[in-house]
PDB file of C-alpha atoms in Angstrom:
ATOM      1  CA  PHE A   1      -8.779  -0.290 -23.153  1.00 61.00           C
ATOM      2  CA  LEU A   2      -6.540   1.607 -20.896  1.00 67.00           C
ATOM      3  CA  PHE A   3      -9.472   3.584 -20.301  1.00 68.00           C
ATOM      4  CA  LEU A   4     -11.750   0.732 -18.797  1.00 68.00           C
ATOM      5  CA  LEU A   5      -8.500  -0.489 -17.341  1.00 69.00           C
ATOM      6  CA  LYS A   6      -7.964   2.702 -15.241  1.00 68.00           C
ATOM      7  CA  ILE A   7     -11.439   2.777 -14.067  1.00 68.00           C
ATOM      8  CA  PHE A   8     -10.822  -0.459 -12.840  1.00 68.00           C
ATOM      9  CA  ILE A   9      -8.040   0.315 -11.293  1.00 69.00           C
ATOM     10  CA  TYR A  10      -9.822   2.623  -9.115  1.00 66.00           C
ATOM     11  CA  CYS A  11     -12.576   0.935  -8.170  1.00 62.00           C
ATOM     12  CA  ALA A  12     -10.262  -1.772  -7.346  1.00 62.00           C
ATOM     13  CA  VAL A  13      -8.057   0.488  -4.792  1.00 60.00           C
ATOM     14  CA  SER A  14     -10.796   2.396  -3.508  1.00 61.00           C
ATOM     15  CA  ILE A  15     -12.459  -1.036  -2.256  1.00 56.00           C
ATOM     16  CA  LEU A  16      -9.498  -2.229  -0.825  1.00 52.00           C
ATOM     17  CA  ILE A  17      -9.159   1.150   1.075  1.00 52.00           C
ATOM     18  CA  HIS A  18     -12.359   1.251   2.232  1.00 52.00           C
ATOM     19  CA  VAL A  19     -12.111  -2.752   3.326  1.00 48.00           C
ATOM     20  CA  TYR A  20      -8.998  -2.321   4.805  1.00 49.00           C
ATOM     21  CA  PHE A  21      -9.695   1.156   6.458  1.00 49.00           C
ATOM     22  CA  VAL A  22     -13.227   1.069   7.150  1.00 48.00           C
ATOM     23  CA  ASP A  23     -13.592  -2.155   7.923  1.00 50.00           C
ATOM     24  CA  TYR A  24     -10.095  -2.426  10.484  1.00 49.00           C
ATOM     25  CA  ARG A  25     -12.027   0.856  12.217  1.00 53.00           C
ATOM     26  CA  LYS A  26     -14.973  -1.547  13.095  1.00 56.00           C
ATOM     27  CA  CYS A  27     -13.609  -4.276  14.317  1.00 53.00           C
ATOM     28  CA  ALA A  28     -11.463  -2.558  16.646  1.00 54.00           C
ATOM     29  CA  ALA A  29     -14.716  -0.930  18.225  1.00 58.00           C
ATOM     30  CA  ARG A  30     -16.223  -3.456  18.214  1.00 58.00           C
ATOM     31  CA  LEU A  31     -13.143  -4.615  20.508  1.00 55.00           C
ATOM     32  CA  PHE A  32     -13.220  -1.954  22.675  1.00 58.00           C
ATOM     33  CA  ARG A  33     -16.855  -2.413  23.144  1.00 61.00           C
ATOM     34  CA  MET A  34     -16.456  -6.250  23.805  1.00 60.00           C
ATOM     35  CA  ALA A  35     -13.646  -5.513  26.420  1.00 60.00           C
ATOM     36  CA  ALA A  36     -15.515  -2.436  28.203  1.00 62.00           C
ATOM     37  CA  GLU A  37     -18.316  -4.777  28.787  1.00 65.00           C
ATOM     38  CA  GLN A  38     -15.943  -7.408  30.768  1.00 62.00           C
ATOM     39  CA  GLY A  39     -14.470  -4.831  32.800  1.00 60.00           C
ATOM     40  CA  GLN A  40     -10.894  -4.837  31.439  1.00 52.00           C
ATOM     41  CA  THR A  41     -10.021  -1.185  30.890  1.00 49.00           C
ATOM     42  CA  ASN A  42      -6.115  -2.190  30.107  1.00 49.00           C
ATOM     43  CA  VAL A  43      -6.884  -2.212  26.350  1.00 45.00           C
ATOM     44  CA  VAL A  44      -4.222  -1.461  24.645  1.00 46.00           C
ATOM     45  CA  SER A  45      -5.233   1.530  21.203  1.00 52.00           C
ATOM     46  CA  THR A  46      -4.431   0.885  18.345  1.00 58.00           C
ATOM     47  CA  GLY A  47      -4.018   4.429  17.555  1.00 68.00           C
ATOM     48  CA  VAL A  48      -6.084   4.755  14.615  1.00 74.00           C
ATOM     49  CA  GLU A  49      -8.621   7.731  14.890  1.00 79.00           C
ATOM     50  CA  GLU A  50      -8.340   9.950  11.300  1.00 82.00           C
ATOM     51  CA  PRO A  51      -6.724   9.015   7.920  1.00 82.00           C
ATOM     52  CA  LEU A  52      -3.661   9.988   8.568  1.00 86.00           C
ATOM     53  CA  ASP A  53      -3.459   8.207  12.005  1.00 85.00           C
ATOM     54  CA  LEU A  54      -1.878   4.992   9.738  1.00 85.00           C
ATOM     55  CA  ILE A  55       0.383   7.016   8.119  1.00 89.00           C
ATOM     56  CA  ARG A  56       1.403   7.950  11.627  1.00 89.00           C
ATOM     57  CA  LEU A  57       1.405   4.188  12.153  1.00 88.00           C
ATOM     58  CA  SER A  58       3.626   3.568   9.233  1.00 89.00           C
ATOM     59  CA  LEU A  59       6.570   5.951  10.407  1.00 91.00           C
ATOM     60  CA  ASP A  60      10.025   5.020   9.646  1.00 92.00           C
ATOM     61  CA  GLU A  61       8.861   2.031   8.230  1.00 93.00           C
ATOM     62  CA  ARG A  62       8.730   1.238   4.421  1.00 96.00           C
ATOM     63  CA  ILE A  63       5.997   2.062   2.616  1.00 96.00           C
ATOM     64  CA  TYR A  64       4.248   1.965  -0.923  1.00 96.00           C
ATOM     65  CA  VAL A  65       3.263   5.415  -2.807  1.00 96.00           C
ATOM     66  CA  LYS A  66       1.699   4.768  -6.341  1.00 96.00           C
ATOM     67  CA  MET A  67       1.656   8.633  -7.361  1.00 95.00           C
ATOM     68  CA  ARG A  68       0.421   9.944 -10.566  1.00 94.00           C
ATOM     69  CA  ASN A  69       2.092   9.918 -14.703  1.00 93.00           C
ATOM     70  CA  ASP A  70       2.785   5.788 -13.884  1.00 92.00           C
ATOM     71  CA  ARG A  71       5.228   6.559 -11.160  1.00 95.00           C
ATOM     72  CA  GLU A  72       5.841   4.326  -7.870  1.00 96.00           C
ATOM     73  CA  VAL A  73       7.934   4.426  -5.357  1.00 97.00           C
ATOM     74  CA  ARG A  74       8.826   2.305  -1.978  1.00 96.00           C
ATOM     75  CA  GLY A  75      11.071   4.085   1.018  1.00 96.00           C
ATOM     76  CA  ARG A  76      11.242   4.114   4.349  1.00 95.00           C
ATOM     77  CA  LEU A  77       8.956   7.064   5.739  1.00 94.00           C
ATOM     78  CA  HIS A  78      10.731   9.566   7.874  1.00 92.00           C
ATOM     79  CA  ALA A  79       8.319  12.607   8.039  1.00 92.00           C
ATOM     80  CA  PHE A  80       4.778  13.854   6.307  1.00 91.00           C
ATOM     81  CA  ASP A  81       2.186  16.848   6.665  1.00 90.00           C
ATOM     82  CA  GLN A  82      -1.085  17.347   7.007  1.00 88.00           C
ATOM     83  CA  HIS A  83      -0.809  17.875   3.133  1.00 91.00           C
ATOM     84  CA  LEU A  84       0.523  14.486   2.287  1.00 92.00           C
ATOM     85  CA  ASN A  85       4.208  15.758   1.368  1.00 93.00           C
ATOM     86  CA  MET A  86       6.446  12.858   2.497  1.00 94.00           C
ATOM     87  CA  ILE A  87      10.641  12.509   3.329  1.00 93.00           C
ATOM     88  CA  LEU A  88      11.333   8.956   1.818  1.00 94.00           C
ATOM     89  CA  SER A  89      15.115   7.641   2.572  1.00 94.00           C
ATOM     90  CA  GLN A  90      16.525   4.476   0.385  1.00 96.00           C
ATOM     91  CA  VAL A  91      13.824   4.928  -2.397  1.00 96.00           C
ATOM     92  CA  GLU A  92      13.254   3.055  -5.481  1.00 97.00           C
ATOM     93  CA  GLU A  93      11.628   4.163  -8.237  1.00 97.00           C
ATOM     94  CA  THR A  94       9.970   2.859 -10.637  1.00 96.00           C
ATOM     95  CA  VAL A  95       7.893   4.451 -13.884  1.00 95.00           C
ATOM     96  CA  THR A  96       6.371   2.700 -16.403  1.00 93.00           C
ATOM     97  CA  THR A  97       6.039   3.741 -19.941  1.00 92.00           C
ATOM     98  CA  VAL A  98       3.475   2.503 -22.363  1.00 88.00           C
ATOM     99  CA  GLU A  99       4.999   2.638 -26.071  1.00 87.00           C
ATOM    100  CA  LEU A 100       2.752   0.969 -29.305  1.00 85.00           C
ATOM    101  CA  ASP A 101       5.025  -0.756 -31.560  1.00 81.00           C
ATOM    102  CA  GLU A 102       4.339  -0.223 -35.191  1.00 82.00           C
ATOM    103  CA  GLU A 103       4.891  -3.326 -36.858  1.00 83.00           C
ATOM    104  CA  ASN A 104       1.461  -4.912 -34.765  1.00 85.00           C
ATOM    105  CA  PHE A 105       0.135  -1.953 -33.139  1.00 82.00           C
ATOM    106  CA  GLU A 106       0.492  -3.701 -29.682  1.00 86.00           C
ATOM    107  CA  GLU A 107       1.366  -1.580 -26.607  1.00 85.00           C
ATOM    108  CA  MET A 108       4.671  -2.589 -24.734  1.00 87.00           C
ATOM    109  CA  HIS A 109       4.596  -1.695 -21.265  1.00 88.00           C
ATOM    110  CA  LYS A 110       8.823  -1.039 -20.195  1.00 92.00           C
ATOM    111  CA  GLN A 111       9.704  -0.232 -16.540  1.00 94.00           C
ATOM    112  CA  THR A 112      12.491   2.045 -15.536  1.00 95.00           C
ATOM    113  CA  LYS A 113      13.629   1.798 -12.031  1.00 97.00           C
ATOM    114  CA  ARG A 114      16.161   3.728 -10.067  1.00 96.00           C
ATOM    115  CA  GLN A 115      17.632   4.460  -6.426  1.00 97.00           C
ATOM    116  CA  ILE A 116      17.181   7.780  -4.845  1.00 95.00           C
ATOM    117  CA  PRO A 117      18.991   7.889  -0.878  1.00 94.00           C
ATOM    118  CA  MET A 118      16.322  10.707  -0.129  1.00 94.00           C
ATOM    119  CA  LEU A 119      13.529  11.857  -1.686  1.00 93.00           C
ATOM    120  CA  PHE A 120      10.641  14.554  -1.246  1.00 94.00           C
ATOM    121  CA  VAL A 121       7.226  13.762  -2.202  1.00 94.00           C
ATOM    122  CA  ARG A 122       4.997  16.467  -2.938  1.00 94.00           C
ATOM    123  CA  GLY A 123       1.467  15.608  -1.755  1.00 93.00           C
ATOM    124  CA  ASP A 124      -0.575  16.128  -4.480  1.00 94.00           C
ATOM    125  CA  ALA A 125       1.159  14.486  -6.670  1.00 94.00           C
ATOM    126  CA  ILE A 126       0.336  11.066  -4.171  1.00 96.00           C
ATOM    127  CA  ILE A 127      -3.420   8.431  -5.118  1.00 95.00           C
ATOM    128  CA  LEU A 128      -2.624   5.887  -3.215  1.00 94.00           C
ATOM    129  CA  VAL A 129      -0.207   5.166   0.223  1.00 94.00           C
ATOM    130  CA  ALA A 130       0.114   1.227   1.234  1.00 92.00           C
ATOM    131  CA  PRO A 131       1.679   1.130   4.773  1.00 85.00           C
ATOM    132  CA  PRO A 132       3.689  -2.032   5.546  1.00 79.00           C
ATOM    133  CA  LEU A 133       1.561  -5.112   6.601  1.00 75.00           C
ATOM    134  CA  ARG A 134       0.957  -5.639  10.469  1.00 68.00           C
ATOM    135  CA  HIS A 135       0.955  -9.355  11.756  1.00 62.00           C
ATOM    136  CA  THR A 136      -1.758  -9.537  14.748  1.00 56.00           C
TER     137      THR A 136
END
């Protein structure tokens, strides 16, 4: 069951990343092309040329980071590098553990939360980064 759940989550995340990033770039490119055809030269650039630019636009904003070993963190992004190592502040870490109930053999999901003032996140532990929602 957990294996199928992990496959489902992986597929869902892959689709979301594809829709969010690829369609966003296509839409931005289409808008720039239309503006150029109409002779408008004062179009503001979105600033997203590559995936790390999306992280750059999230500097000094609260982000969601899904990590290995069923860990999630939410915090304010202060810095990152090309390996996706990050410095976050005002962090809330959530650790999910799965325990097996010995009486009826059901899985019990337990979440433990803690607050961390400042945190260094190693990039190879990161699975997904979700920037804040931007309303246009």
